[in-house]
């Protein structure tokens, strides 16, 4: 789905405030940042991720993105264990700016998959928030 100049795939779930998307496959969630998230960050030049087999919880820093104007620490509001990291994105973080939905960052095996739906929203529930954010960014860009 397109919202202004930003895209949001229908098959993902979103944490709107954190600009994070997840794809759920059983008890595994694949995590990345949204199109708006990469736009706000600017050119991303470093990605730091938890190691495979590390346990995570809502207080854990799951990954960090760095750009010239911003350092973002991302947490996942779920308990689990890191089972995979995207080495290609760690080696070339600009992939996130080029295509944030194929440039996933980390995969986590969640302890309680039932919590996912209470913590993340589908595109229909997220749409009003994305529309507000996209129009705010357009206003800021046109006044700059």
Coordinates of N, CA and C in Angstrom, one line a residue:
X1 N 0.8 -1.2 0.0 CA 0.0 0.0 0.0 C 0.9 1.2 0.0
X2 N 0.5 2.2 -0.8 CA 1.2 3.5 -0.8 C 0.5 4.5 0.0
X3 N 1.4 5.3 0.8 CA 0.9 6.4 1.6 C 1.8 7.5 1.2
X4 N 1.4 8.5 0.4 CA 2.3 9.5 -0.1 C 3.4 8.8 -1.0
X5 N 4.6 9.2 -0.7 CA 5.7 8.6 -1.4 C 6.3 7.3 -0.7
X6 N 5.6 6.8 0.4 CA 6.0 5.7 1.2 C 5.2 4.5 0.9
X7 N 5.9 3.3 1.0 CA 5.1 2.1 0.8 C 5.1 1.2 2.0
X8 N 4.0 0.5 2.2 CA 3.8 -0.4 3.3 C 3.2 -1.7 2.9
X9 N 4.0 -2.8 2.8 CA 3.4 -4.0 2.4 C 2.2 -4.5 3.3
X10 N 1.2 -5.1 2.6 CA 0.0 -5.5 3.3 C 0.2 -6.7 4.2
X11 N 1.3 -7.5 3.9 CA 1.5 -8.8 4.7 C 2.3 -8.6 5.9
X12 N 2.6 -7.4 6.3 CA 3.5 -7.2 7.5 C 2.7 -6.5 8.6
X13 N 3.2 -6.6 9.8 CA 2.7 -5.9 11.0 C 3.6 -4.8 11.4
X14 N 3.1 -3.7 12.0 CA 3.8 -2.5 12.3 C 3.8 -2.1 13.7
X15 N 4.9 -1.5 14.2 CA 5.0 -0.7 15.4 C 5.2 0.7 14.9
X16 N 4.1 1.4 14.9 CA 4.1 2.8 14.2 C 5.0 3.7 14.9
X17 N 5.0 3.8 16.2 CA 5.9 4.7 17.0 C 7.4 4.5 16.8
X18 N 7.7 3.2 16.6 CA 9.2 2.9 16.5 C 9.6 2.7 15.0
X19 N 8.6 2.8 14.1 CA 8.9 2.6 12.7 C 9.5 1.3 12.4
X20 N 9.0 0.3 13.0 CA 9.5 -1.1 12.8 C 8.4 -1.9 12.2
X21 N 8.8 -2.8 11.3 CA 7.9 -3.8 10.7 C 8.3 -5.2 11.1
X22 N 7.4 -6.1 11.2 CA 7.7 -7.5 11.4 C 6.9 -8.4 10.4
X23 N 7.5 -9.5 10.1 CA 6.8 -10.5 9.3 C 6.7 -11.8 10.2
X24 N 5.6 -12.3 10.4 CA 5.4 -13.4 11.4 C 5.3 -14.7 10.6
X25 N 6.1 -15.7 11.0 CA 6.1 -17.0 10.4 C 6.2 -18.0 11.6
X26 N 5.0 -18.4 12.0 CA 4.9 -19.3 13.2 C 5.3 -18.5 14.4
X27 N 6.4 -19.0 15.1 CA 6.9 -18.3 16.3 C 8.1 -17.5 16.0
X28 N 8.4 -17.3 14.7 CA 9.6 -16.5 14.3 C 9.1 -15.2 13.7
X29 N 9.7 -14.1 14.2 CA 9.4 -12.8 13.6 C 10.7 -12.2 12.9
X30 N 10.5 -11.8 11.7 CA 11.6 -11.1 11.0 C 11.3 -9.6 11.2
X31 N 12.4 -8.9 11.5 CA 12.3 -7.5 11.9 C 13.1 -6.5 11.0
X32 N 12.5 -5.4 10.7 CA 13.2 -4.4 9.9 C 12.6 -3.0 10.2
X33 N 13.0 -2.0 9.5 CA 12.4 -0.7 9.7 C 11.6 -0.3 8.5
X34 N 10.6 0.6 8.7 CA 9.7 0.9 7.7 C 10.3 1.9 6.7
X35 N 9.6 2.1 5.6 CA 10.0 3.1 4.6 C 10.1 4.5 5.3
X36 N 9.1 4.9 6.1 CA 9.2 6.2 6.7 C 10.4 6.2 7.7
X37 N 10.6 5.1 8.4 CA 11.7 5.0 9.3 C 13.1 5.3 8.7
X38 N 13.3 4.6 7.5 CA 14.6 4.8 6.8 C 14.7 6.3 6.3
X39 N 13.6 6.8 5.9 CA 13.5 8.2 5.4 C 13.9 9.2 6.5
X40 N 13.3 9.0 7.7 CA 13.6 9.9 8.8 C 15.1 9.7 9.2
X41 N 15.6 8.5 9.2 CA 17.0 8.3 9.6 C 18.0 8.9 8.7
X42 N 17.7 9.0 7.4 CA 18.6 9.4 6.4 C 19.5 8.3 6.0
X43 N 20.7 8.6 5.4 CA 21.6 7.6 4.9 C 22.2 6.8 6.0
X44 N 21.8 5.5 6.1 CA 22.2 4.7 7.2 C 23.6 4.1 6.9
X45 N 24.5 4.3 7.8 CA 25.9 3.8 7.5 C 26.4 2.7 8.5
X46 N 25.6 2.4 9.5 CA 26.0 1.3 10.4 C 24.8 0.7 11.0
X47 N 24.9 -0.7 11.1 CA 23.9 -1.5 11.7 C 24.6 -2.4 12.7
X48 N 24.2 -2.4 13.9 CA 24.7 -3.2 15.0 C 23.6 -4.1 15.5
X49 N 23.8 -5.4 15.5 CA 22.7 -6.3 15.9 C 23.2 -7.2 17.1
X50 N 22.2 -7.8 17.8 CA 22.5 -8.8 18.8 C 23.0 -10.0 18.1
X51 N 23.8 -10.8 18.8 CA 24.3 -12.0 18.3 C 23.3 -13.1 18.2
X52 N 23.4 -14.1 17.3 CA 22.6 -15.3 17.3 C 22.7 -16.0 18.6
X53 N 21.6 -16.5 19.1 CA 21.4 -17.2 20.3 C 21.3 -16.3 21.5
X54 N 21.4 -15.0 21.4 CA 21.2 -14.1 22.5 C 19.7 -14.0 22.8
X55 N 19.4 -14.0 24.1 CA 18.0 -13.8 24.6 C 17.7 -12.3 24.5
X56 N 16.4 -12.0 24.2 CA 16.0 -10.6 24.2 C 14.7 -10.5 24.9
X57 N 14.4 -9.3 25.4 CA 13.2 -9.0 26.1 C 12.8 -7.5 25.7
X58 N 11.7 -7.0 26.2 CA 11.3 -5.7 25.8 C 12.3 -4.6 26.2
X59 N 13.2 -4.9 27.1 CA 14.2 -3.9 27.6 C 15.5 -4.0 26.8
X60 N 15.7 -5.1 26.0 CA 16.9 -5.4 25.3 C 17.0 -4.5 24.1
X61 N 18.2 -4.0 23.8 CA 18.5 -3.3 22.6 C 18.7 -4.4 21.5
X62 N 17.7 -4.6 20.6 CA 17.8 -5.6 19.6 C 18.8 -5.3 18.5
X63 N 18.7 -4.0 18.0 CA 19.6 -3.5 17.0 C 19.7 -2.0 17.1
X64 N 20.8 -1.5 16.5 CA 21.1 -0.1 16.5 C 21.3 0.3 15.0
X65 N 20.7 1.4 14.6 CA 21.0 2.0 13.3 C 21.7 3.3 13.5
X66 N 22.7 3.6 12.6 CA 23.3 4.9 12.7 C 23.4 5.6 11.4
X67 N 23.1 6.9 11.4 CA 23.2 7.7 10.2 C 23.9 9.0 10.6
X68 N 24.2 9.9 9.7 CA 24.9 11.1 10.0 C 24.2 11.9 11.0
X69 N 22.9 11.9 11.0 CA 22.1 12.8 11.9 C 21.4 12.0 13.0
X70 N 21.6 10.7 13.2 CA 20.7 10.0 14.1 C 21.4 8.7 14.5
X71 N 21.1 8.3 15.8 CA 21.4 6.9 16.2 C 20.2 6.4 16.8
X72 N 19.7 5.3 16.3 CA 18.4 4.7 16.8 C 18.6 3.4 17.4
X73 N 18.2 3.2 18.6 CA 18.2 1.9 19.3 C 16.8 1.3 19.3
X74 N 16.8 0.1 18.8 CA 15.5 -0.6 18.6 C 15.3 -1.7 19.5
X75 N 14.1 -1.7 20.2 CA 13.8 -2.8 21.1 C 12.6 -3.5 20.5
X76 N 12.4 -4.8 20.8 CA 11.2 -5.6 20.4 C 10.4 -5.8 21.6
X77 N 9.1 -5.4 21.6 CA 8.3 -5.5 22.8 C 7.9 -7.0 23.1
X78 N 8.8 -7.9 22.9 CA 8.5 -9.4 23.0 C 9.7 -10.0 23.6
X79 N 9.5 -11.2 24.3 CA 10.6 -12.0 24.7 C 10.9 -13.0 23.7
X80 N 12.2 -13.4 23.5 CA 12.6 -14.4 22.6 C 14.1 -14.6 22.5
X81 N 14.5 -15.1 21.4 CA 15.9 -15.4 21.1 C 16.3 -15.1 19.7
X82 N 17.4 -14.4 19.5 CA 17.8 -14.1 18.1 C 18.3 -15.4 17.4
X83 N 17.7 -15.7 16.3 CA 18.1 -16.9 15.5 C 18.8 -16.6 14.2
X84 N 18.7 -15.4 13.8 CA 19.4 -15.1 12.5 C 19.6 -13.5 12.4
X85 N 20.7 -13.1 11.8 CA 20.9 -11.7 11.5 C 21.2 -11.6 10.0
X86 N 20.9 -10.5 9.4 CA 21.1 -10.3 8.0 C 22.5 -9.7 7.8
X87 N 23.5 -10.6 7.5 CA 24.9 -10.2 7.4 C 25.0 -9.2 6.2
X88 N 24.2 -9.4 5.1 CA 24.3 -8.5 4.0 C 24.0 -7.0 4.4
X89 N 23.0 -6.8 5.3 CA 22.6 -5.5 5.7 C 23.7 -5.0 6.7
X90 N 24.2 -5.8 7.5 CA 25.3 -5.4 8.5 C 26.5 -4.9 7.7
X91 N 26.8 -5.6 6.6 CA 28.0 -5.3 5.8 C 27.7 -4.1 4.9
X92 N 26.4 -3.9 4.4 CA 26.1 -2.8 3.6 C 24.7 -2.2 4.0
X93 N 24.8 -1.3 5.1 CA 23.5 -0.8 5.6 C 22.7 0.1 4.6
X94 N 23.3 0.5 3.6 CA 22.6 1.3 2.6 C 21.4 0.5 1.9
X95 N 21.5 -0.8 2.1 CA 20.4 -1.6 1.5 C 19.1 -1.3 2.2
X96 N 19.1 -0.8 3.4 CA 17.9 -0.4 4.1 C 17.3 0.8 3.5
X97 N 18.1 1.7 3.1 CA 17.6 2.9 2.4 C 17.0 2.6 1.0
X98 N 17.6 1.6 0.3 CA 17.2 1.3 -1.0 C 15.9 0.5 -1.0
X99 N 15.8 -0.4 -0.1 CA 14.5 -1.3 0.0 C 14.4 -1.8 1.4
X100 N 13.7 -1.0 2.2 CA 13.6 -1.4 3.7 C 12.9 -2.7 3.9
X101 N 12.1 -3.1 3.0 CA 11.3 -4.3 3.2 C 12.0 -5.6 2.8
X102 N 13.0 -5.6 2.0 CA 13.8 -6.8 1.7 C 15.0 -6.8 2.5
X103 N 15.3 -5.6 3.1 CA 16.6 -5.5 3.9 C 16.2 -5.7 5.4
X104 N 15.7 -6.9 5.7 CA 15.4 -7.2 7.1 C 16.7 -7.2 7.9
X105 N 16.6 -7.1 9.2 CA 17.7 -6.9 10.1 C 18.0 -8.1 10.9
X106 N 17.0 -8.6 11.6 CA 17.1 -9.7 12.5 C 15.9 -10.6 12.6
X107 N 16.1 -11.9 12.9 CA 15.0 -12.8 13.1 C 15.0 -13.3 14.5
X108 N 13.8 -13.3 15.2 CA 13.7 -13.6 16.6 C 12.7 -14.7 16.7
X109 N 13.0 -15.8 17.4 CA 12.1 -16.8 17.8 C 11.4 -16.3 19.1
X110 N 10.1 -16.0 19.0 CA 9.4 -15.4 20.2 C 8.9 -16.5 21.1
X111 N 9.0 -16.1 22.4 CA 8.6 -17.1 23.4 C 7.1 -17.2 23.5
X112 N 6.3 -16.2 23.2 CA 4.9 -16.2 23.3 C 4.3 -15.5 22.0
X113 N 4.1 -16.3 20.9 CA 3.6 -15.8 19.7 C 2.2 -15.0 19.8
X114 N 1.4 -15.4 20.9 CA 0.1 -14.7 21.1 C 0.3 -13.2 21.4
X115 N 1.4 -12.8 21.9 CA 1.7 -11.4 22.3 C 1.8 -10.5 21.0
X116 N 2.2 -11.1 19.9 CA 2.5 -10.4 18.7 C 1.4 -9.5 18.3
X117 N 0.2 -10.0 18.2 CA -1.0 -9.2 17.7 C -1.3 -8.1 18.7
X118 N -1.0 -8.2 19.9 CA -1.3 -7.1 20.9 C -0.3 -6.0 20.8
X119 N 0.9 -6.3 20.3 CA 2.0 -5.3 20.2 C 2.2 -4.6 18.9
X120 N 1.7 -5.3 17.8 CA 1.9 -4.8 16.4 C 0.5 -4.7 15.7
X121 N 0.4 -3.8 14.8 CA -0.9 -3.6 14.0 C -0.7 -3.9 12.6
X122 N -1.8 -4.4 11.9 CA -1.8 -4.6 10.5 C -1.9 -3.3 9.8
X123 N -1.8 -3.3 8.5 CA -1.8 -2.1 7.7 C -3.1 -1.3 7.8
X124 N -4.2 -2.0 7.9 CA -5.5 -1.3 8.0 C -5.5 -0.5 9.3
X125 N -5.1 -1.1 10.4 CA -5.1 -0.4 11.7 C -4.0 0.7 11.7
X126 N -3.0 0.5 11.0 CA -1.8 1.5 11.0 C -2.0 2.7 10.0
X127 N -2.9 2.5 9.1 CA -3.0 3.5 8.0 C -3.2 4.9 8.4
X128 N -4.2 5.2 9.4 CA -4.4 6.6 9.8 C -3.1 7.2 10.3
X129 N -2.3 6.4 11.1 CA -1.1 7.0 11.7 C 0.0 7.2 10.6
X130 N 0.1 6.3 9.7 CA 1.0 6.4 8.6 C 0.7 7.7 7.7
X131 N -0.6 7.9 7.5 CA -1.1 9.0 6.7 C -0.7 10.3 7.4
X132 N -0.9 10.4 8.7 CA -0.5 11.6 9.5 C 1.0 11.8 9.4
X133 N 1.7 10.8 9.6 CA 3.2 10.9 9.6 C 3.7 11.3 8.3
X134 N 3.2 10.7 7.2 CA 3.6 11.1 5.8 C 3.3 12.5 5.5
X135 N 2.1 13.0 5.9 CA 1.7 14.4 5.6 C 2.6 15.3 6.5
X136 N 2.9 15.0 7.7 CA 3.8 15.8 8.5 C 5.2 15.9 7.9
X137 N 5.7 14.8 7.3 CA 7.0 14.8 6.7 C 7.0 15.7 5.4
X138 N 5.9 15.6 4.7 CA 5.8 16.4 3.5 C 5.8 17.9 3.8
X139 N 5.0 18.3 4.9 CA 5.0 19.7 5.3 C 6.4 20.2 5.8
X140 N 7.1 19.3 6.5 CA 8.4 19.7 7.0 C 9.4 19.9 5.8
X141 N 9.3 19.0 4.8 CA 10.2 19.0 3.7 C 9.9 20.3 2.8
X142 N 8.6 20.6 2.7 CA 8.3 21.8 1.9 C 8.6 23.1 2.5
X143 N 8.7 23.1 3.9 CA 9.0 24.3 4.6 C 10.5 24.5 4.8
X144 N 11.3 23.4 4.5 CA 12.7 23.5 4.8 C 13.5 24.3 3.7

